[in-house]
Amino acid sequence: MQDGDQNPKNRSRSSWTGFLASTNITLIVIGILILLTLTGALVPQQGMLEESGILEWKHEHPRATPVLSKLGLFATFQSAWFLISLAVLFLNTLACMIHNIARDELFSGSAASNRLRRLGFATLHISILVCMAGGFCSAAFRTSGQLILTEGQTLQDHRQNYSERIEGPLRKQQHDRFRVHLLDAQFDAPADWWAGQKSASIRLSADKTETRTAEIEFNLPFRFKGITFTLQEIGFSPEILITPKDAQTPPFNCFIALKVWGVNKEREHRDFLTLPHSERRLILSLFPSHSISNGIPVKTSEALKNPALLAHLESPDGTETQKQLIELGKRIEIEELDIQFRELRRWASFLVVEDPGYPIVCVSFWMAIIALMLRYSPEVVDWIKEARQNGAG
Amino acid sequence: MAQAEIIVFWTTVFLYMGSFLLHLRAFGHESEAGIRKAIILLWSGLAANTALLGLRWIQAGHPPVVDPYELQLSAVWCTVLLFLLLQATGMVPRVLSLLVTPITFLLLGNAYASQAPSSDMGSLYATPWMVVHVTFAWIAFGNYALAAAAGILLLLHKNVDRKFPNRLPSAEKLDLTSYRLIVLGVVNQTIMIASGAIWAKRAWGHYWSWAPLEAWSLLSYLLYVFYLHVRRFRGWKMTRTAWIAAFGLVILTISYWGISWFAPTIHPGP
């Protein structure tokens, strides 16, 4: 890492920075990081793959699994090995900077191109330190969670409202920083394509004084009091009224945020509802538009034209009732249940993130790009000059 | 593939192949005129490749950067364009064409195997960061592919030089060319990773999640950083760094197209 020191053997080792700034350490740490990253890229990582996928992999590799588990390599990038390597790289880079500044090496040399190189070198290594500091801030102080709202619903920033939430270990607990209300959600799929155009209108309020309304599109997150709201997915929430025929059991009414599944780049909306006072499940699939072909309902498009639900009951032993179609506003009977499809709204899911490390990382990116230009532009200029002198070919 | 697309695809393949064969023949006979003709044929292949991308763009209604087929066509286009521009200015030796064209065959073959009907772009791509990320990804790939070509030629230098004396540039020149291309690659890959992180933050709420593609991308980046460090501070040169350059292309190819062999990824493309 020490620019300007062509012969490290002659380098003074009197100070601790001299030792830590050693290029041997740099090369060893980069080598270890390469090996760990390769492991992390080849071995399925927790959080990146469904648990069942990891179990399947473990089953297929019975010899490697105990060793990898013991070394924590199913979570390589959170393992002690990886974190220690990053910490050593940070210290190595820092020591390298201090050592070079102390030796007054950075800006010595008479040629302007040489000074430019050294400035680039210094900025580049500072940018690495800044990037790692930003990454540390993100890991330690970040909070990230998923909120799912149906149109007309309001939720508070409270842990119980998140479907999943991750917090950095050094983050102080904060609650009720905002209230979010979903005004409406739009999904425009011109050709039944999986991604489509998504947007959602939300109203955010905090401290009973500040209220803002925002239209959030995919790729265009919205910031409110340092918190980023990123639109993730939009689906359908049908309202179902289930009335048992016996008068003793009370009716049951709810919105069900149907899960969105990607099947052959098409969207499928289906989910189940465990019935109260029963072990059976009501399985629901929604067709935003449908037609009947040979007596079988078929989804025709993702556009909301004539929505219908396909419903059936499933018992714990796996036996199923016949699938029945319920059009919006209509009702059907499945065994002893009267099921009414009362209303259809959309739901939207938002990733709610507060990441103090991101701006720091962004700064490091710009620093690194500028530094690389400074560091290597003299070499590229030399290359062009040399090519001109030698002529083409 | 539409009929016109099939015709232009195979025209591109045959022009690149013709250029390779002509260059090989000219190399054997030490014919300067033959090499010039091979380069002209390569320019023609590039024109056909451009037309192919244009057709795909018109058919899909968006830049050809969505599926693996389109991504590989773009990669070939960028690599060949970069080579032709750099050789025209004398920055890389023309003989690299003998290795650049086989790399394009492999990519075009893989593209043909992974072809699919064009699909809509989706809102994920509706951002200027896509342009920055994809452009610099291809330039970086082109740089590294050329660096690997120079590295492989350096590894073959002794054998080739024995059979065909004085036809190749000196080993030192190939080594320097490979190094300089890797420098350019690192600069472009830095911009690619930075813009990808910003795009990911906007689309998925996090700038880095250790997804398989990110891990492979970091792996190739670390490998080239290792290359720069050992070259500068350990004095590694010639065959040792040439091996790293060649191995880097393998890692890079996996990170661009081979991720799905190992694990599912949310990143579009591979």
Short mmCIF file of N, CA and C in Angstrom, two decimals, chain A residues 1-6 8 22-24 26-28 30-31 33-35 37-38 40-42 44-45 48-49 77-78 82 86 121 125 134-136 138-139 142 190-191 193 195-198 218-221 228 230-232 265 351 353 355 357-358 361-362 365-366 368-369 372-373 375-376 379-380 382-384 386-388 390-393, chain B residues 66-67 86-95 117 119-127 129 136 169 173 176-177 179-181 183-184 186-188 190-191 193-195 197-212 214-226 228-234 247 251 262-264:
data_model
loop_
_atom_site.label_atom_id
_atom_site.label_comp_id
_atom_site.label_asym_id
_atom_site.label_seq_id
_atom_site.Cartn_x
_atom_site.Cartn_y
_atom_site.Cartn_z
N MET A 1 0.80 -1.21 0.00
CA MET A 1 0.00 0.00 0.00
C MET A 1 0.84 1.26 0.00
N GLN A 2 2.15 1.12 0.23
CA GLN A 2 2.95 2.31 0.35
C GLN A 2 3.47 2.75 -1.00
N ASP A 3 2.79 3.74 -1.54
CA ASP A 3 3.21 4.27 -2.81
C ASP A 3 4.53 4.98 -2.62
N GLY A 4 5.40 4.83 -3.53
CA GLY A 4 6.67 5.55 -3.43
C GLY A 4 7.72 4.75 -2.68
N ASP A 5 7.39 3.57 -2.24
CA ASP A 5 8.38 2.73 -1.59
C ASP A 5 8.56 1.48 -2.42
N GLN A 6 9.50 1.53 -3.33
CA GLN A 6 9.69 0.43 -4.26
C GLN A 6 10.36 -0.76 -3.59
N PRO A 8 10.47 -2.45 -0.16
CA PRO A 8 9.98 -2.49 1.21
C PRO A 8 10.99 -3.07 2.20
N SER A 22 2.77 -2.46 6.58
CA SER A 22 3.51 -3.39 5.72
C SER A 22 2.66 -3.88 4.54
N THR A 23 3.28 -3.92 3.39
CA THR A 23 2.55 -4.43 2.21
C THR A 23 2.30 -5.93 2.33
N ASN A 24 3.13 -6.60 3.16
CA ASN A 24 2.86 -8.04 3.39
C ASN A 24 1.48 -8.22 3.98
N THR A 26 -1.01 -6.13 3.80
CA THR A 26 -2.01 -5.77 2.78
C THR A 26 -2.30 -6.97 1.87
N LEU A 27 -1.23 -7.57 1.39
CA LEU A 27 -1.41 -8.67 0.43
C LEU A 27 -2.06 -9.88 1.08
N ILE A 28 -1.64 -10.17 2.31
CA ILE A 28 -2.23 -11.32 3.01
C ILE A 28 -3.73 -11.07 3.24
N ILE A 30 -5.78 -9.01 1.63
CA ILE A 30 -6.54 -9.05 0.37
C ILE A 30 -6.71 -10.50 -0.07
N GLY A 31 -5.66 -11.29 0.08
CA GLY A 31 -5.73 -12.72 -0.27
C GLY A 31 -6.80 -13.43 0.55
N LEU A 33 -9.37 -12.03 2.04
CA LEU A 33 -10.69 -11.51 1.62
C LEU A 33 -11.14 -12.17 0.31
N ILE A 34 -10.18 -12.39 -0.59
CA ILE A 34 -10.53 -13.06 -1.86
C ILE A 34 -11.04 -14.47 -1.57
N LEU A 35 -10.33 -15.20 -0.69
CA LEU A 35 -10.75 -16.57 -0.38
C LEU A 35 -12.12 -16.59 0.30
N THR A 37 -14.47 -14.25 0.16
CA THR A 37 -15.52 -13.83 -0.77
C THR A 37 -15.86 -14.97 -1.72
N LEU A 38 -14.83 -15.70 -2.14
CA LEU A 38 -15.08 -16.86 -3.02
C LEU A 38 -15.95 -17.88 -2.30
N GLY A 40 -18.01 -17.23 0.17
CA GLY A 40 -19.33 -16.62 0.31
C GLY A 40 -20.12 -16.63 -0.99
N ALA A 41 -19.39 -16.64 -2.11
CA ALA A 41 -20.07 -16.66 -3.40
C ALA A 41 -20.48 -18.08 -3.79
N LEU A 42 -19.72 -19.08 -3.31
CA LEU A 42 -20.01 -20.46 -3.71
C LEU A 42 -20.95 -21.18 -2.74
N PRO A 44 -24.07 -21.34 -0.20
CA PRO A 44 -25.30 -20.55 -0.01
C PRO A 44 -25.28 -19.81 1.33
N GLN A 45 -25.63 -18.56 1.29
CA GLN A 45 -25.54 -17.71 2.47
C GLN A 45 -26.90 -17.50 3.13
N MET A 48 -29.75 -14.90 2.15
CA MET A 48 -29.76 -14.71 0.70
C MET A 48 -30.61 -15.77 0.02
N LEU A 49 -30.78 -16.89 0.71
CA LEU A 49 -31.49 -18.03 0.14
C LEU A 49 -32.49 -18.52 1.18
N PHE A 77 -20.09 -13.41 5.38
CA PHE A 77 -19.83 -11.96 5.45
C PHE A 77 -20.17 -11.37 6.81
N GLN A 78 -20.74 -12.20 7.68
CA GLN A 78 -20.95 -11.75 9.07
C GLN A 78 -20.03 -12.53 10.01
N PHE A 82 -14.26 -12.77 8.49
CA PHE A 82 -14.41 -11.67 7.53
C PHE A 82 -14.29 -10.32 8.23
N LEU A 86 -11.50 -7.38 7.65
CA LEU A 86 -11.82 -6.00 7.31
C LEU A 86 -11.19 -5.03 8.30
N PHE A 121 -3.20 8.75 -4.77
CA PHE A 121 -2.94 7.61 -3.88
C PHE A 121 -3.50 7.87 -2.49
N HIS A 125 -6.80 5.95 -0.70
CA HIS A 125 -6.75 5.18 0.54
C HIS A 125 -7.61 5.80 1.62
N GLY A 134 -18.25 4.03 6.73
CA GLY A 134 -19.66 4.11 6.34
C GLY A 134 -20.34 2.75 6.45
N GLY A 135 -19.63 1.73 6.00
CA GLY A 135 -20.17 0.36 6.09
C GLY A 135 -20.38 -0.04 7.53
N PHE A 136 -19.44 0.36 8.40
CA PHE A 136 -19.59 0.05 9.84
C PHE A 136 -20.81 0.76 10.41
N SER A 138 -23.46 1.72 8.84
CA SER A 138 -24.66 1.06 8.33
C SER A 138 -24.96 -0.20 9.13
N ALA A 139 -23.91 -1.01 9.34
CA ALA A 139 -24.12 -2.29 10.03
C ALA A 139 -24.52 -2.08 11.49
N ARG A 142 -27.98 0.93 11.57
CA ARG A 142 -29.07 0.90 10.59
C ARG A 142 -30.32 0.27 11.18
N PRO A 190 -48.39 -3.36 -18.51
CA PRO A 190 -48.83 -3.30 -19.89
C PRO A 190 -48.89 -4.64 -20.59
N ALA A 191 -48.04 -5.55 -20.25
CA ALA A 191 -48.04 -6.84 -20.98
C ALA A 191 -47.93 -8.00 -20.00
N TRP A 193 -46.30 -8.26 -17.63
CA TRP A 193 -44.90 -8.45 -17.24
C TRP A 193 -44.77 -8.32 -15.74
N ALA A 195 -42.62 -7.11 -13.55
CA ALA A 195 -42.25 -5.90 -12.80
C ALA A 195 -43.32 -4.82 -12.87
N GLY A 196 -43.79 -4.47 -14.06
CA GLY A 196 -44.83 -3.46 -14.22
C GLY A 196 -44.43 -2.10 -13.68
N GLN A 197 -45.33 -1.16 -13.75
CA GLN A 197 -45.09 0.18 -13.22
C GLN A 197 -45.85 0.31 -11.91
N LYS A 198 -45.13 0.56 -10.85
CA LYS A 198 -45.78 0.62 -9.54
C LYS A 198 -45.67 2.02 -8.96
N PHE A 218 -41.52 3.11 -7.87
CA PHE A 218 -40.41 2.18 -7.77
C PHE A 218 -39.15 2.89 -8.24
N ASN A 219 -38.04 2.73 -7.57
CA ASN A 219 -36.78 3.40 -7.90
C ASN A 219 -36.72 4.84 -7.43
N LEU A 220 -37.82 5.37 -6.91
CA LEU A 220 -37.81 6.76 -6.46
C LEU A 220 -38.26 6.82 -5.00
N PRO A 221 -37.38 6.48 -4.07
CA PRO A 221 -37.78 6.46 -2.67
C PRO A 221 -38.05 7.87 -2.14
N THR A 228 -36.05 6.66 4.92
CA THR A 228 -36.33 6.45 3.50
C THR A 228 -37.45 5.43 3.35
N THR A 230 -39.13 3.12 0.65
CA THR A 230 -38.94 2.56 -0.69
C THR A 230 -40.11 1.63 -1.01
N LEU A 231 -40.75 1.90 -2.13
CA LEU A 231 -41.86 1.04 -2.55
C LEU A 231 -41.30 -0.30 -3.01
N GLN A 232 -41.86 -1.37 -2.47
CA GLN A 232 -41.36 -2.70 -2.86
C GLN A 232 -42.33 -3.42 -3.77
N LYS A 265 -42.68 -15.31 -15.08
CA LYS A 265 -42.73 -13.87 -15.30
C LYS A 265 -44.16 -13.33 -15.33
N LEU A 351 -40.26 -0.59 2.19
CA LEU A 351 -39.08 -0.82 3.01
C LEU A 351 -38.80 0.51 3.70
N VAL A 353 -36.29 2.49 5.89
CA VAL A 353 -34.87 2.35 6.25
C VAL A 353 -34.32 3.66 6.81
N ASP A 355 -30.51 4.77 7.53
CA ASP A 355 -29.15 4.25 7.38
C ASP A 355 -28.15 5.41 7.44
N GLY A 357 -25.09 5.33 7.58
CA GLY A 357 -23.83 5.03 6.89
C GLY A 357 -23.86 5.35 5.40
N TYR A 358 -25.07 5.38 4.82
CA TYR A 358 -25.16 5.53 3.36
C TYR A 358 -24.53 6.83 2.84
N VAL A 361 -20.84 6.44 2.76
CA VAL A 361 -20.38 5.55 1.69
C VAL A 361 -20.44 6.27 0.34
N CYS A 362 -21.49 7.07 0.16
CA CYS A 362 -21.62 7.83 -1.11
C CYS A 362 -20.43 8.78 -1.28
N PHE A 365 -17.46 6.91 -2.41
CA PHE A 365 -17.50 6.54 -3.83
C PHE A 365 -16.93 7.66 -4.69
N TRP A 366 -17.42 8.87 -4.43
CA TRP A 366 -16.95 10.01 -5.23
C TRP A 366 -15.46 10.23 -5.02
N ALA A 368 -13.26 8.00 -4.22
CA ALA A 368 -12.50 6.92 -4.88
C ALA A 368 -12.40 7.16 -6.38
N ILE A 369 -13.50 7.60 -6.97
CA ILE A 369 -13.48 7.81 -8.43
C ILE A 369 -12.52 8.95 -8.78
N LEU A 372 -8.92 7.76 -8.22
CA LEU A 372 -8.42 6.87 -9.27
C LEU A 372 -8.04 7.65 -10.52
N MET A 373 -8.84 8.67 -10.82
CA MET A 373 -8.53 9.53 -11.99
C MET A 373 -7.18 10.22 -11.77
N ARG A 375 -4.81 9.32 -9.67
CA ARG A 375 -3.72 8.37 -9.52
C ARG A 375 -3.25 7.81 -10.87
N TYR A 376 -4.23 7.52 -11.72
CA TYR A 376 -3.85 6.81 -12.94
C TYR A 376 -3.89 7.63 -14.22
N GLU A 379 -0.61 7.96 -15.97
CA GLU A 379 -0.18 6.73 -16.67
C GLU A 379 -0.90 6.57 -18.00
N VAL A 380 -2.18 6.94 -18.02
CA VAL A 380 -2.93 6.84 -19.28
C VAL A 380 -2.40 7.86 -20.29
N ASP A 382 0.66 8.95 -20.40
CA ASP A 382 1.94 8.37 -20.88
C ASP A 382 1.67 7.31 -21.96
N TRP A 383 0.64 6.52 -21.72
CA TRP A 383 0.28 5.44 -22.64
C TRP A 383 -0.10 6.01 -24.01
N ILE A 384 -0.92 7.08 -23.96
CA ILE A 384 -1.35 7.69 -25.24
C ILE A 384 -0.14 8.30 -25.96
N GLU A 386 2.99 7.47 -25.71
CA GLU A 386 3.83 6.38 -26.20
C GLU A 386 3.26 5.80 -27.49
N ALA A 387 1.91 5.64 -27.50
CA ALA A 387 1.26 5.07 -28.69
C ALA A 387 1.44 6.00 -29.89
N ARG A 388 1.35 7.30 -29.63
CA ARG A 388 1.52 8.27 -30.73
C ARG A 388 2.94 8.21 -31.29
N ASN A 390 5.01 5.68 -31.18
CA ASN A 390 5.29 4.40 -31.85
C ASN A 390 4.48 4.22 -33.13
N GLY A 391 3.36 4.94 -33.24
CA GLY A 391 2.49 4.75 -34.40
C GLY A 391 1.59 3.57 -34.20
N ALA A 392 0.51 3.54 -34.96
CA ALA A 392 -0.50 2.48 -34.81
C ALA A 392 0.09 1.11 -35.05
N GLY A 393 -0.51 0.10 -34.34
CA GLY A 393 -0.13 -1.30 -34.53
C GLY A 393 1.00 -1.70 -33.67
N VAL B 66 -31.49 -6.13 -20.83
CA VAL B 66 -32.37 -6.74 -19.83
C VAL B 66 -32.06 -8.22 -19.58
N ASP B 67 -32.08 -9.04 -20.63
CA ASP B 67 -31.88 -10.48 -20.38
C ASP B 67 -30.45 -10.90 -20.76
N LEU B 86 -8.82 1.13 -29.57
CA LEU B 86 -7.49 1.16 -28.96
C LEU B 86 -6.40 0.73 -29.95
N GLN B 87 -6.71 -0.24 -30.81
CA GLN B 87 -5.69 -0.65 -31.78
C GLN B 87 -5.49 0.43 -32.85
N ALA B 88 -6.59 1.16 -33.15
CA ALA B 88 -6.47 2.23 -34.15
C ALA B 88 -5.56 3.34 -33.66
N THR B 89 -5.56 3.58 -32.34
CA THR B 89 -4.69 4.62 -31.79
C THR B 89 -3.32 4.07 -31.41
N GLY B 90 -3.13 2.77 -31.64
CA GLY B 90 -1.83 2.17 -31.33
C GLY B 90 -1.64 1.86 -29.86
N MET B 91 -2.72 1.93 -29.07
CA MET B 91 -2.57 1.69 -27.62
C MET B 91 -2.52 0.20 -27.29
N VAL B 92 -3.10 -0.62 -28.14
CA VAL B 92 -2.94 -2.07 -27.94
C VAL B 92 -2.51 -2.69 -29.27
N PRO B 93 -1.73 -3.77 -29.22
CA PRO B 93 -1.27 -4.38 -30.47
C PRO B 93 -2.43 -5.07 -31.20
N ARG B 94 -2.38 -5.03 -32.54
CA ARG B 94 -3.48 -5.61 -33.34
C ARG B 94 -3.59 -7.12 -33.18
N VAL B 95 -2.47 -7.72 -32.81
CA VAL B 95 -2.46 -9.19 -32.70
C VAL B 95 -3.41 -9.69 -31.59
N PRO B 117 -37.49 -14.50 -25.98
CA PRO B 117 -38.22 -13.38 -26.57
C PRO B 117 -38.00 -12.11 -25.75
N SER B 119 -38.49 -8.90 -23.62
CA SER B 119 -39.50 -8.65 -22.59
C SER B 119 -39.49 -7.17 -22.22
N ASP B 120 -40.56 -6.75 -21.54
CA ASP B 120 -40.61 -5.35 -21.11
C ASP B 120 -39.53 -5.09 -20.07
N MET B 121 -39.18 -3.82 -19.96
CA MET B 121 -38.06 -3.48 -19.11
C MET B 121 -38.44 -3.47 -17.62
N GLY B 122 -39.63 -3.04 -17.32
CA GLY B 122 -40.03 -2.97 -15.93
C GLY B 122 -39.52 -1.69 -15.29
N SER B 123 -40.16 -1.32 -14.20
CA SER B 123 -39.84 -0.03 -13.59
C SER B 123 -38.47 -0.02 -12.93
N LEU B 124 -37.91 -1.19 -12.68
CA LEU B 124 -36.58 -1.25 -12.06
C LEU B 124 -35.55 -0.47 -12.89
N TYR B 125 -35.72 -0.51 -14.20
CA TYR B 125 -34.73 0.10 -15.09
C TYR B 125 -35.00 1.58 -15.36
N ALA B 126 -36.12 2.09 -14.85
CA ALA B 126 -36.49 3.47 -15.16
C ALA B 126 -35.68 4.44 -14.30
N THR B 127 -34.40 4.45 -14.49
CA THR B 127 -33.53 5.35 -13.73
C THR B 127 -32.27 5.64 -14.54
N TRP B 129 -29.43 5.84 -13.42
CA TRP B 129 -28.32 5.05 -12.88
C TRP B 129 -28.12 3.78 -13.68
N PHE B 136 -20.66 1.43 -17.71
CA PHE B 136 -19.34 1.22 -17.13
C PHE B 136 -19.06 -0.27 -16.89
N PRO B 169 4.44 -8.79 -30.46
CA PRO B 169 5.13 -7.72 -29.74
C PRO B 169 5.96 -8.35 -28.62
N LYS B 173 6.04 -5.62 -23.69
CA LYS B 173 4.97 -4.75 -24.19
C LYS B 173 3.60 -5.35 -23.88
N LEU B 176 2.92 -4.81 -20.21
CA LEU B 176 2.55 -3.42 -19.92
C LEU B 176 1.13 -3.13 -20.41
N THR B 177 0.80 -3.65 -21.59
CA THR B 177 -0.55 -3.44 -22.14
C THR B 177 -1.59 -4.05 -21.21
N TYR B 179 -1.33 -4.63 -18.02
CA TYR B 179 -1.39 -3.82 -16.79
C TYR B 179 -2.22 -2.56 -17.00
N ARG B 180 -1.94 -1.87 -18.11
CA ARG B 180 -2.65 -0.60 -18.35
C ARG B 180 -4.15 -0.84 -18.55
N LEU B 181 -4.49 -1.93 -19.22
CA LEU B 181 -5.91 -2.23 -19.42
C LEU B 181 -6.58 -2.57 -18.09
N VAL B 183 -5.69 -1.34 -15.20
CA VAL B 183 -5.87 -0.05 -14.53
C VAL B 183 -7.18 0.60 -15.00
N LEU B 184 -7.37 0.64 -16.32
CA LEU B 184 -8.61 1.23 -16.86
C LEU B 184 -9.83 0.45 -16.37
N VAL B 186 -10.14 -1.26 -13.58
CA VAL B 186 -10.41 -0.99 -12.16
C VAL B 186 -11.15 0.34 -12.01
N VAL B 187 -10.71 1.35 -12.77
CA VAL B 187 -11.39 2.66 -12.69
C VAL B 187 -12.86 2.50 -13.11
N ASN B 188 -13.08 1.82 -14.22
CA ASN B 188 -14.46 1.65 -14.71
C ASN B 188 -15.28 0.76 -13.80
N THR B 190 -14.91 0.49 -10.61
CA THR B 190 -15.24 1.28 -9.42
C THR B 190 -16.51 2.10 -9.68
N ILE B 191 -16.55 2.73 -10.84
CA ILE B 191 -17.74 3.54 -11.18
C ILE B 191 -18.96 2.61 -11.30
N ILE B 193 -19.51 -0.29 -9.76
CA ILE B 193 -19.96 -0.75 -8.44
C ILE B 193 -20.64 0.39 -7.68
N ALA B 194 -20.04 1.60 -7.75
CA ALA B 194 -20.62 2.75 -7.04
C ALA B 194 -22.02 3.07 -7.57
N SER B 195 -22.16 3.12 -8.89
CA SER B 195 -23.48 3.45 -9.46
C SER B 195 -24.49 2.33 -9.19
N ALA B 197 -24.48 0.44 -6.54
CA ALA B 197 -24.86 0.54 -5.13
C ALA B 197 -25.92 1.63 -4.94
N ILE B 198 -25.73 2.75 -5.64
CA ILE B 198 -26.70 3.86 -5.52
C ILE B 198 -28.06 3.41 -6.10
N TRP B 199 -28.00 2.73 -7.23
CA TRP B 199 -29.23 2.22 -7.86
C TRP B 199 -29.94 1.23 -6.92
N ALA B 200 -29.15 0.31 -6.34
CA ALA B 200 -29.73 -0.69 -5.44
C ALA B 200 -30.38 -0.03 -4.23
N LYS B 201 -29.75 1.01 -3.73
CA LYS B 201 -30.31 1.72 -2.57
C LYS B 201 -31.68 2.31 -2.92
N ARG B 202 -31.76 2.86 -4.13
CA ARG B 202 -33.02 3.49 -4.55
C ARG B 202 -34.10 2.44 -4.83
N ALA B 203 -33.69 1.30 -5.39
CA ALA B 203 -34.68 0.30 -5.79
C ALA B 203 -35.03 -0.66 -4.66
N TRP B 204 -34.03 -1.06 -3.89
CA TRP B 204 -34.26 -2.12 -2.91
C TRP B 204 -34.03 -1.65 -1.47
N GLY B 205 -33.65 -0.40 -1.29
CA GLY B 205 -33.50 0.14 0.06
C GLY B 205 -32.15 -0.13 0.71
N HIS B 206 -31.29 -0.88 0.07
CA HIS B 206 -29.96 -1.12 0.65
C HIS B 206 -28.92 -1.04 -0.46
N TYR B 207 -27.75 -0.52 -0.13
CA TYR B 207 -26.74 -0.31 -1.18
C TYR B 207 -25.84 -1.54 -1.36
N TRP B 208 -25.83 -2.38 -0.37
CA TRP B 208 -24.99 -3.59 -0.47
C TRP B 208 -25.61 -4.66 0.41
N SER B 209 -25.87 -5.83 -0.14
CA SER B 209 -26.55 -6.84 0.68
C SER B 209 -25.83 -8.19 0.64
N TRP B 210 -24.66 -8.23 0.08
CA TRP B 210 -23.89 -9.47 -0.06
C TRP B 210 -24.66 -10.51 -0.86
N ALA B 211 -25.45 -10.05 -1.80
CA ALA B 211 -26.11 -10.97 -2.73
C ALA B 211 -25.02 -11.64 -3.56
N PRO B 212 -25.28 -12.84 -4.11
CA PRO B 212 -24.22 -13.55 -4.83
C PRO B 212 -23.52 -12.71 -5.89
N GLU B 214 -23.14 -9.51 -6.00
CA GLU B 214 -22.29 -8.51 -5.35
C GLU B 214 -21.01 -9.16 -4.85
N ALA B 215 -21.15 -10.37 -4.31
CA ALA B 215 -19.97 -11.08 -3.80
C ALA B 215 -18.99 -11.40 -4.95
N TRP B 216 -19.53 -11.87 -6.07
CA TRP B 216 -18.66 -12.19 -7.22
C TRP B 216 -18.02 -10.93 -7.79
N SER B 217 -18.81 -9.86 -7.80
CA SER B 217 -18.29 -8.59 -8.32
C SER B 217 -17.14 -8.10 -7.44
N LEU B 218 -17.34 -8.20 -6.12
CA LEU B 218 -16.29 -7.80 -5.18
C LEU B 218 -15.07 -8.70 -5.35
N LEU B 219 -15.33 -9.97 -5.58
CA LEU B 219 -14.24 -10.94 -5.76
C LEU B 219 -13.35 -10.55 -6.93
N SER B 220 -13.98 -10.24 -8.06
CA SER B 220 -13.18 -9.86 -9.23
C SER B 220 -12.44 -8.55 -8.95
N TYR B 221 -13.11 -7.64 -8.26
CA TYR B 221 -12.49 -6.33 -7.95
C TYR B 221 -11.26 -6.53 -7.05
N LEU B 222 -11.44 -7.36 -6.02
CA LEU B 222 -10.31 -7.63 -5.10
C LEU B 222 -9.15 -8.29 -5.83
N LEU B 223 -9.49 -9.16 -6.76
CA LEU B 223 -8.46 -9.86 -7.53
C LEU B 223 -7.61 -8.85 -8.33
N TYR B 224 -8.30 -7.89 -8.94
CA TYR B 224 -7.54 -6.90 -9.72
C TYR B 224 -6.79 -5.92 -8.81
N VAL B 225 -7.36 -5.63 -7.63
CA VAL B 225 -6.64 -4.80 -6.66
C VAL B 225 -5.38 -5.54 -6.20
N PHE B 226 -5.53 -6.84 -5.99
CA PHE B 226 -4.39 -7.68 -5.63
C PHE B 226 -3.33 -7.61 -6.73
N LEU B 228 -2.77 -5.17 -8.86
CA LEU B 228 -2.08 -3.88 -8.84
C LEU B 228 -1.07 -3.81 -7.70
N HIS B 229 -1.45 -4.39 -6.55
CA HIS B 229 -0.55 -4.33 -5.39
C HIS B 229 0.68 -5.22 -5.57
N VAL B 230 0.47 -6.44 -6.02
CA VAL B 230 1.65 -7.31 -6.16
C VAL B 230 2.58 -6.81 -7.26
N ARG B 231 2.00 -6.19 -8.24
CA ARG B 231 2.83 -5.66 -9.33
C ARG B 231 3.67 -4.50 -8.83
N ARG B 232 3.01 -3.64 -8.06
CA ARG B 232 3.70 -2.43 -7.61
C ARG B 232 4.69 -2.71 -6.48
N PHE B 233 4.25 -3.53 -5.52
CA PHE B 233 5.06 -3.65 -4.30
C PHE B 233 5.85 -4.95 -4.19
N ARG B 234 5.45 -5.95 -4.98
CA ARG B 234 6.20 -7.20 -4.93
C ARG B 234 6.96 -7.44 -6.24
N PHE B 247 -7.02 -15.42 -15.18
CA PHE B 247 -7.94 -15.98 -14.19
C PHE B 247 -9.05 -14.96 -13.87
N ILE B 251 -13.31 -15.32 -13.50
CA ILE B 251 -14.13 -14.84 -12.37
C ILE B 251 -15.16 -13.81 -12.87
N PHE B 262 -24.89 -20.97 -9.38
CA PHE B 262 -24.61 -21.20 -7.97
C PHE B 262 -25.77 -20.87 -7.04
N ALA B 263 -26.43 -19.73 -7.29
CA ALA B 263 -27.49 -19.31 -6.36
C ALA B 263 -28.43 -18.34 -7.05
N PRO B 264 -29.68 -18.27 -6.59
CA PRO B 264 -30.59 -17.29 -7.16
C PRO B 264 -30.18 -15.88 -6.73
#
